[in-house]
Amino acid sequence: MAETAAKADAPIDPIALRRAFGTFVTGVTVITTRDEDGTPRGMTANSFTSVSLDPPLLLVCIAKSASSYQAFTGAGCFAVNILHEGQVGVSATFASKSPDKFQSVTHDHIHTGAPVLTDSLTWFDCTTYNTVDAGDHAVLIGEVRAFGTSPTAPLGFCRGRYASVKDPLPSGWLASHGMIIGYLIEAGDGLLLRSDGKGGWVLPSARRRKADSQLVVEGGEALSLMPEETFLYSVFDVADSDPGYLVYRARLAGEGAGVNLPADLRFFAIDDLPYEAISTHELRSMLRRYLRERQAGRFGIYMDSDDGGRVAMIDGEARAWIQASQDQGQ
């Protein structure tokens, strides 16, 4: 039986308890967010765990004494960046009180706007699902909106020290390449955009594309689309990051009559899209191409590539696959 630090009825010694907690081998993460003025904030943490696959949830614990506590609990989004074995220095930097933590790392925004460390072992970009008060910490539960991973070995931590983790890559294991599925949804002369919560606008997104007339966008809102007018439009990466975007163009059934949209969804006039509030140049470029092709009445499909991409134009009217197959067989 393991040695006990105190009798059952004696007060818990916090130092001894911390040492006991520290015998559990963990990975090391850097958790990141942005404060009210958009300044990136981050700290090293190893109190991280997965929670649920459906919905996709994880949690981290934030000390109330942390200087970035208010930023994390008030931002509405955060990222968890799991470090690999070569990032001891990154861990030390984000555990310090340095005012320039982000100067030494490559970071980007992927989905929510929280800084993602692009060189990390694995990252999860999350919106805040719930915050639970827990003693001298807050439990921050996040819903995963995007993630990426790599085949490098993780950085371990145990008994207050970094630990080497033997991590042979299992046969057949590949890095994750999940895609953000976005939609260009028209109704009348308007295009539907979603607020990113920080004054900007993004495409409405869904967890998966289903070949029917109902689309459940992120946030749980079900929209009725015209399936015969839903087509793949663009496939591209954002700043060489995983995931990329898989974008469909679609039209709202009934031209949106009688649809009650949540506060974060809004139709913009096609000729008055808020390009200055679209955060990435890839999305801005795609929207400008969409406007040009819409005016010409002839759409293409864009595929990303190292030399700027390829566009294949679509000619002819859409037909059901069964009918097209029968015509080709004649």
Tab-separated table of C-alpha atoms in Angstrom:
chain	number	residue	atom	x	y	z
A	1	MET	CA	0.000	0.000	0.000
A	2	ALA	CA	1.294	3.477	-0.881
A	3	GLU	CA	2.475	5.693	1.917
A	4	THR	CA	-0.202	8.075	3.178
A	5	ALA	CA	0.659	11.701	3.863
A	6	ALA	CA	-1.854	12.211	6.673
A	7	LYS	CA	-4.547	10.495	8.673
A	8	ALA	CA	-8.069	10.609	7.338
A	9	ASP	CA	-9.200	13.158	9.945
A	10	ALA	CA	-6.137	15.430	9.662
A	11	PRO	CA	-6.046	18.600	7.497
A	12	ILE	CA	-4.779	18.101	3.974
A	13	ASP	CA	-1.268	19.440	3.452
A	14	PRO	CA	-1.504	21.358	0.135
A	15	ILE	CA	2.208	20.928	-0.665
A	16	ALA	CA	2.078	17.181	-0.112
A	17	LEU	CA	-1.170	16.989	-2.087
A	18	ARG	CA	0.395	18.852	-5.001
A	19	ARG	CA	3.305	16.422	-5.011
A	20	ALA	CA	0.866	13.507	-4.981
A	21	PHE	CA	-1.053	14.987	-7.916
A	22	GLY	CA	2.283	15.402	-9.678
A	23	THR	CA	2.927	11.657	-9.782
A	24	PHE	CA	0.331	11.376	-12.558
A	25	VAL	CA	2.234	11.531	-15.835
A	26	THR	CA	0.718	14.134	-18.164
A	27	GLY	CA	1.446	15.901	-21.381
A	28	VAL	CA	2.178	19.626	-21.481
A	29	THR	CA	-0.086	22.173	-23.131
A	30	VAL	CA	-0.047	25.860	-23.855
A	31	ILE	CA	-3.557	27.279	-23.659
A	32	THR	CA	-4.207	30.484	-25.580
A	33	THR	CA	-6.904	33.098	-26.089
A	34	ARG	CA	-7.261	36.820	-26.776
A	35	ASP	CA	-8.256	39.573	-24.392
A	36	GLU	CA	-10.787	42.324	-25.083
A	37	ASP	CA	-8.446	44.384	-27.275
A	38	GLY	CA	-7.326	41.354	-29.303
A	39	THR	CA	-3.962	40.888	-27.582
A	40	PRO	CA	-2.956	37.191	-27.574
A	41	ARG	CA	-2.669	35.633	-24.121
A	42	GLY	CA	-1.268	32.246	-23.184
A	43	MET	CA	-0.026	30.074	-20.341
A	44	THR	CA	1.425	26.607	-19.809
A	45	ALA	CA	-0.943	24.052	-18.285
A	46	ASN	CA	-1.049	20.293	-17.795
A	47	SER	CA	-4.539	20.094	-16.285
A	48	PHE	CA	-6.140	19.057	-19.573
A	49	THR	CA	-8.383	16.149	-20.522
A	50	SER	CA	-10.857	15.046	-23.150
A	51	VAL	CA	-14.506	15.016	-22.039
A	52	SER	CA	-16.840	13.953	-24.847
A	53	LEU	CA	-16.907	12.986	-28.526
A	54	ASP	CA	-20.533	13.979	-29.148
A	55	PRO	CA	-20.529	16.883	-28.708
A	56	PRO	CA	-16.719	17.166	-28.997
A	57	LEU	CA	-15.677	18.540	-25.607
A	58	LEU	CA	-12.455	18.957	-23.645
A	59	LEU	CA	-11.500	20.806	-20.476
A	60	VAL	CA	-8.631	22.743	-18.955
A	61	CYS	CA	-8.293	24.198	-15.461
A	62	ILE	CA	-7.314	27.858	-15.000
A	63	ALA	CA	-6.011	29.148	-11.665
A	64	LYS	CA	-7.924	32.197	-10.455
A	65	SER	CA	-4.567	33.716	-9.547
A	66	ALA	CA	-3.343	33.558	-13.158
A	67	SER	CA	-2.802	36.964	-14.766
A	68	SER	CA	-4.763	35.842	-17.833
A	69	TYR	CA	-7.675	34.360	-15.841
A	70	GLN	CA	-10.109	37.114	-16.844
A	71	ALA	CA	-9.106	36.834	-20.504
A	72	PHE	CA	-9.752	33.088	-20.579
A	73	THR	CA	-13.056	33.213	-18.734
A	74	GLY	CA	-14.365	36.184	-20.714
A	75	ALA	CA	-13.186	35.567	-24.292
A	76	GLY	CA	-15.715	32.916	-25.318
A	77	CYS	CA	-13.035	30.890	-27.096
A	78	PHE	CA	-9.618	29.368	-26.478
A	79	ALA	CA	-7.115	26.960	-28.004
A	80	VAL	CA	-5.268	24.053	-26.409
A	81	ASN	CA	-1.848	23.376	-27.925
A	82	ILE	CA	-0.232	20.086	-26.872
A	83	LEU	CA	3.566	20.381	-27.006
A	84	HIS	CA	5.980	17.928	-28.604
A	85	GLU	CA	9.301	16.759	-27.162
A	86	GLY	CA	11.234	19.585	-28.815
A	87	GLN	CA	9.204	22.356	-27.160
A	88	VAL	CA	10.587	22.491	-23.619
A	89	GLY	CA	11.594	26.080	-24.325
A	90	VAL	CA	8.057	26.965	-25.429
A	91	SER	CA	6.687	25.463	-22.225
A	92	ALA	CA	9.122	27.508	-20.132
A	93	THR	CA	8.323	30.716	-22.000
A	94	PHE	CA	4.562	30.395	-21.505
A	95	ALA	CA	5.058	29.438	-17.848
A	96	SER	CA	6.917	32.716	-17.303
A	97	LYS	CA	5.646	36.254	-16.879
A	98	SER	CA	7.316	37.402	-20.104
A	99	PRO	CA	5.317	40.120	-21.904
A	100	ASP	CA	6.489	38.812	-25.301
A	101	LYS	CA	5.511	35.149	-25.117
A	102	PHE	CA	4.226	34.996	-28.678
A	103	GLN	CA	7.346	36.513	-30.258
A	104	SER	CA	9.200	33.184	-30.198
A	105	VAL	CA	6.452	30.956	-31.658
A	106	THR	CA	4.644	30.670	-34.965
A	107	HIS	CA	0.932	31.156	-34.408
A	108	ASP	CA	-2.185	31.688	-36.479
A	109	HIS	CA	-5.951	31.927	-36.073
A	110	ILE	CA	-7.919	29.057	-37.579
A	111	HIS	CA	-11.604	29.116	-36.651
A	112	THR	CA	-12.477	31.001	-33.455
A	113	GLY	CA	-9.722	33.634	-33.480
A	114	ALA	CA	-7.819	32.124	-30.548
A	115	PRO	CA	-4.067	31.879	-31.301
A	116	VAL	CA	-3.052	28.395	-32.469
A	117	LEU	CA	0.610	27.381	-32.142
A	118	THR	CA	1.148	25.859	-35.567
A	119	ASP	CA	4.299	23.911	-34.609
A	120	SER	CA	2.661	22.054	-31.721
A	121	LEU	CA	2.086	18.299	-31.514
A	122	THR	CA	-1.706	18.741	-31.551
A	123	TRP	CA	-4.005	21.737	-31.321
A	124	PHE	CA	-7.699	22.168	-30.572
A	125	ASP	CA	-9.534	25.381	-31.440
A	126	CYS	CA	-12.575	25.717	-29.149
A	127	THR	CA	-15.515	27.868	-28.260
A	128	THR	CA	-16.345	27.991	-24.557
A	129	TYR	CA	-19.080	25.451	-23.811
A	130	ASN	CA	-19.249	26.015	-20.045
A	131	THR	CA	-17.237	27.448	-17.161
A	132	VAL	CA	-17.418	25.727	-13.767
A	133	ASP	CA	-16.203	27.327	-10.540
A	134	ALA	CA	-13.964	24.847	-8.691
A	135	GLY	CA	-12.183	26.149	-5.584
A	136	ASP	CA	-9.089	28.163	-6.507
A	137	HIS	CA	-9.506	27.217	-10.191
A	138	ALA	CA	-12.115	27.476	-12.924
A	139	VAL	CA	-12.844	24.479	-15.125
A	140	LEU	CA	-13.076	25.723	-18.692
A	141	ILE	CA	-15.004	23.297	-20.910
A	142	GLY	CA	-14.498	23.862	-24.623
A	143	GLU	CA	-16.330	22.599	-27.691
A	144	VAL	CA	-13.829	21.658	-30.385
A	145	ARG	CA	-14.426	23.561	-33.635
A	146	ALA	CA	-11.220	22.549	-35.414
A	147	PHE	CA	-8.114	20.539	-34.630
A	148	GLY	CA	-4.886	19.264	-36.110
A	149	THR	CA	-2.158	16.847	-35.091
A	150	SER	CA	1.271	15.560	-36.171
A	151	PRO	CA	3.325	12.364	-35.836
A	152	THR	CA	5.971	13.778	-33.454
A	153	ALA	CA	6.526	12.475	-29.896
A	154	PRO	CA	4.786	14.281	-26.998
A	155	LEU	CA	6.443	16.232	-24.205
A	156	GLY	CA	5.762	14.549	-20.856
A	157	PHE	CA	5.678	15.926	-17.315
A	158	CYS	CA	5.879	14.125	-13.950
A	159	ARG	CA	6.949	15.013	-10.377
A	160	GLY	CA	7.608	18.614	-11.394
A	161	ARG	CA	9.984	17.680	-14.224
A	162	TYR	CA	9.809	17.119	-17.953
A	163	ALA	CA	9.719	13.455	-18.896
A	164	SER	CA	10.651	11.610	-22.058
A	165	VAL	CA	7.759	9.655	-23.526
A	166	LYS	CA	8.558	6.671	-25.726
A	167	ASP	CA	5.992	7.017	-28.451
A	168	PRO	CA	6.512	4.765	-31.476
A	169	LEU	CA	4.052	5.705	-34.179
A	170	PRO	CA	1.430	2.962	-34.582
A	171	SER	CA	1.311	1.321	-37.988
A	172	GLY	CA	-1.146	3.068	-40.287
A	173	TRP	CA	-1.453	6.164	-38.091
A	174	LEU	CA	-1.812	9.405	-40.004
A	175	ALA	CA	-2.097	13.015	-38.959
A	176	SER	CA	-5.640	14.313	-38.798
A	177	HIS	CA	-6.856	16.405	-41.704
A	178	GLY	CA	-10.316	17.471	-40.637
A	179	MET	CA	-11.865	20.224	-42.723
A	180	ILE	CA	-14.044	23.168	-41.793
A	181	ILE	CA	-17.183	22.781	-43.895
A	182	GLY	CA	-18.389	26.239	-44.840
A	183	TYR	CA	-21.443	27.359	-46.812
A	184	LEU	CA	-22.116	30.233	-49.191
A	185	ILE	CA	-25.875	30.405	-48.611
A	186	GLU	CA	-27.923	32.811	-50.728
A	187	ALA	CA	-31.497	34.011	-50.334
A	188	GLY	CA	-32.745	36.600	-52.795
A	189	ASP	CA	-29.855	39.032	-53.274
A	190	GLY	CA	-28.335	38.321	-49.872
A	191	LEU	CA	-25.515	36.081	-48.635
A	192	LEU	CA	-25.574	34.563	-45.133
A	193	LEU	CA	-22.599	35.233	-42.831
A	194	ARG	CA	-21.963	34.402	-39.179
A	195	SER	CA	-20.498	36.756	-36.583
A	196	ASP	CA	-17.189	35.558	-35.125
A	197	GLY	CA	-18.017	37.297	-31.832
A	198	LYS	CA	-15.162	39.782	-32.257
A	199	GLY	CA	-16.623	42.218	-34.756
A	200	GLY	CA	-15.787	40.106	-37.798
A	201	TRP	CA	-17.721	37.786	-40.103
A	202	VAL	CA	-17.128	34.232	-41.314
A	203	LEU	CA	-19.033	31.681	-43.351
A	204	PRO	CA	-21.678	29.620	-41.557
A	205	SER	CA	-20.214	26.155	-41.004
A	206	ALA	CA	-21.497	22.656	-40.373
A	207	ARG	CA	-19.926	19.525	-38.900
A	208	ARG	CA	-20.664	17.526	-42.008
A	209	ARG	CA	-22.412	17.840	-45.336
A	210	LYS	CA	-25.572	15.777	-45.711
A	211	ALA	CA	-27.186	15.228	-49.093
A	212	ASP	CA	-30.651	16.365	-48.111
A	213	SER	CA	-32.594	19.605	-47.749
A	214	GLN	CA	-31.849	20.228	-44.063
A	215	LEU	CA	-28.512	21.690	-42.966
A	216	VAL	CA	-27.711	22.060	-39.270
A	217	VAL	CA	-25.120	24.840	-38.995
A	218	GLU	CA	-22.825	25.312	-36.011
A	219	GLY	CA	-24.950	26.608	-33.156
A	220	GLY	CA	-27.742	24.133	-33.793
A	221	GLU	CA	-29.845	26.152	-36.252
A	222	ALA	CA	-31.486	24.012	-38.970
A	223	LEU	CA	-31.776	25.673	-42.384
A	224	SER	CA	-33.791	24.376	-45.329
A	225	LEU	CA	-31.749	24.380	-48.534
A	226	MET	CA	-32.574	23.621	-52.148
A	227	PRO	CA	-30.579	20.387	-52.658
A	228	GLU	CA	-30.552	20.742	-56.444
A	229	GLU	CA	-28.605	24.009	-56.053
A	230	THR	CA	-26.007	22.799	-53.537
A	231	PHE	CA	-22.554	22.242	-55.076
A	232	LEU	CA	-18.918	22.062	-54.052
A	233	TYR	CA	-17.319	25.465	-54.622
A	234	SER	CA	-13.843	25.670	-53.087
A	235	VAL	CA	-11.203	23.572	-51.282
A	236	PHE	CA	-8.256	25.397	-49.709
A	237	ASP	CA	-5.920	25.654	-46.726
A	238	VAL	CA	-5.421	28.714	-44.535
A	239	ALA	CA	-1.766	29.703	-44.056
A	240	ASP	CA	-0.626	26.083	-44.536
A	241	SER	CA	-2.573	25.094	-41.434
A	242	ASP	CA	-4.650	21.996	-40.784
A	243	PRO	CA	-7.613	22.013	-41.178
A	244	GLY	CA	-8.504	23.727	-44.414
A	245	TYR	CA	-11.861	24.767	-45.822
A	246	LEU	CA	-14.356	22.754	-47.824
A	247	VAL	CA	-16.909	25.267	-49.104
A	248	TYR	CA	-20.276	24.619	-50.761
A	249	ARG	CA	-22.548	27.108	-52.456
A	250	ALA	CA	-26.243	26.750	-51.703
A	251	ARG	CA	-29.584	28.545	-51.749
A	252	LEU	CA	-32.081	28.828	-48.917
A	253	ALA	CA	-35.424	27.201	-49.696
A	254	GLY	CA	-38.288	29.626	-50.160
A	255	GLU	CA	-35.782	32.487	-50.457
A	256	GLY	CA	-35.685	32.667	-46.670
A	257	ALA	CA	-39.330	33.600	-46.171
A	258	GLY	CA	-40.396	33.079	-42.571
A	259	VAL	CA	-36.927	32.026	-41.374
A	260	ASN	CA	-36.016	33.260	-37.902
A	261	LEU	CA	-32.240	33.496	-37.737
A	262	PRO	CA	-30.240	33.585	-34.474
A	263	ALA	CA	-28.520	36.841	-33.603
A	264	ASP	CA	-25.119	35.735	-34.924
A	265	LEU	CA	-26.404	34.984	-38.446
A	266	ARG	CA	-27.117	37.810	-40.865
A	267	PHE	CA	-27.800	38.282	-44.567
A	268	PHE	CA	-25.639	40.851	-46.372
A	269	ALA	CA	-26.466	42.278	-49.784
A	270	ILE	CA	-24.279	40.553	-52.371
A	271	ASP	CA	-22.912	43.906	-53.576
A	272	ASP	CA	-22.238	45.115	-50.029
A	273	LEU	CA	-20.288	42.278	-48.392
A	274	PRO	CA	-18.142	43.377	-45.391
A	275	TYR	CA	-14.761	42.403	-46.883
A	276	GLU	CA	-12.888	44.557	-44.357
A	277	ALA	CA	-14.368	42.465	-41.518
A	278	ILE	CA	-13.399	39.091	-43.057
A	279	SER	CA	-10.307	38.003	-41.134
A	280	THR	CA	-8.405	35.907	-43.709
A	281	HIS	CA	-7.375	36.885	-47.231
A	282	GLU	CA	-8.309	33.392	-48.465
A	283	LEU	CA	-11.959	33.916	-47.511
A	284	ARG	CA	-11.941	37.447	-48.920
A	285	SER	CA	-10.514	36.200	-52.225
A	286	MET	CA	-13.084	33.422	-52.405
A	287	LEU	CA	-15.965	35.859	-51.773
A	288	ARG	CA	-14.718	38.225	-54.483
A	289	ARG	CA	-14.468	35.325	-56.951
A	290	TYR	CA	-17.976	34.253	-55.961
A	291	LEU	CA	-19.312	37.749	-56.680
A	292	ARG	CA	-17.623	37.858	-60.114
A	293	GLU	CA	-18.886	34.409	-61.086
A	294	ARG	CA	-22.381	35.163	-59.818
A	295	GLN	CA	-22.521	38.285	-61.974
A	296	ALA	CA	-21.385	36.229	-64.965
A	297	GLY	CA	-23.829	33.434	-64.139
A	298	ARG	CA	-21.082	30.837	-64.488
A	299	PHE	CA	-19.467	29.184	-61.475
A	300	GLY	CA	-16.235	27.233	-61.046
A	301	ILE	CA	-14.669	24.871	-58.513
A	302	TYR	CA	-11.395	26.037	-56.933
A	303	MET	CA	-8.693	23.637	-55.717
A	304	ASP	CA	-5.735	24.967	-53.712
A	305	SER	CA	-2.171	24.388	-54.966
A	306	ASP	CA	1.339	25.746	-54.362
A	307	ASP	CA	1.234	28.027	-57.423
A	308	GLY	CA	-2.022	29.769	-56.572
A	309	GLY	CA	-4.640	27.131	-57.234
A	310	ARG	CA	-6.769	25.834	-60.102
A	311	VAL	CA	-10.322	26.730	-61.140
A	312	ALA	CA	-12.456	24.367	-63.232
A	313	MET	CA	-15.500	26.108	-64.704
A	314	ILE	CA	-18.843	24.289	-64.733
A	315	ASP	CA	-20.788	24.364	-67.991
A	316	GLY	CA	-24.410	23.394	-68.465
A	317	GLU	CA	-27.401	23.014	-66.179
A	318	ALA	CA	-27.416	20.734	-63.147
A	319	ARG	CA	-29.114	17.366	-63.600
A	320	ALA	CA	-29.827	14.475	-61.271
A	321	TRP	CA	-27.078	11.833	-61.418
A	322	ILE	CA	-29.551	9.068	-62.283
A	323	GLN	CA	-30.855	11.019	-65.273
A	324	ALA	CA	-27.355	11.921	-66.427
A	325	SER	CA	-26.256	8.276	-66.193
A	326	GLN	CA	-29.230	7.147	-68.247
A	327	ASP	CA	-28.546	9.783	-70.922
A	328	GLN	CA	-24.901	8.745	-71.153
A	329	GLY	CA	-25.915	5.096	-71.577
A	330	GLN	CA	-28.117	5.814	-74.581
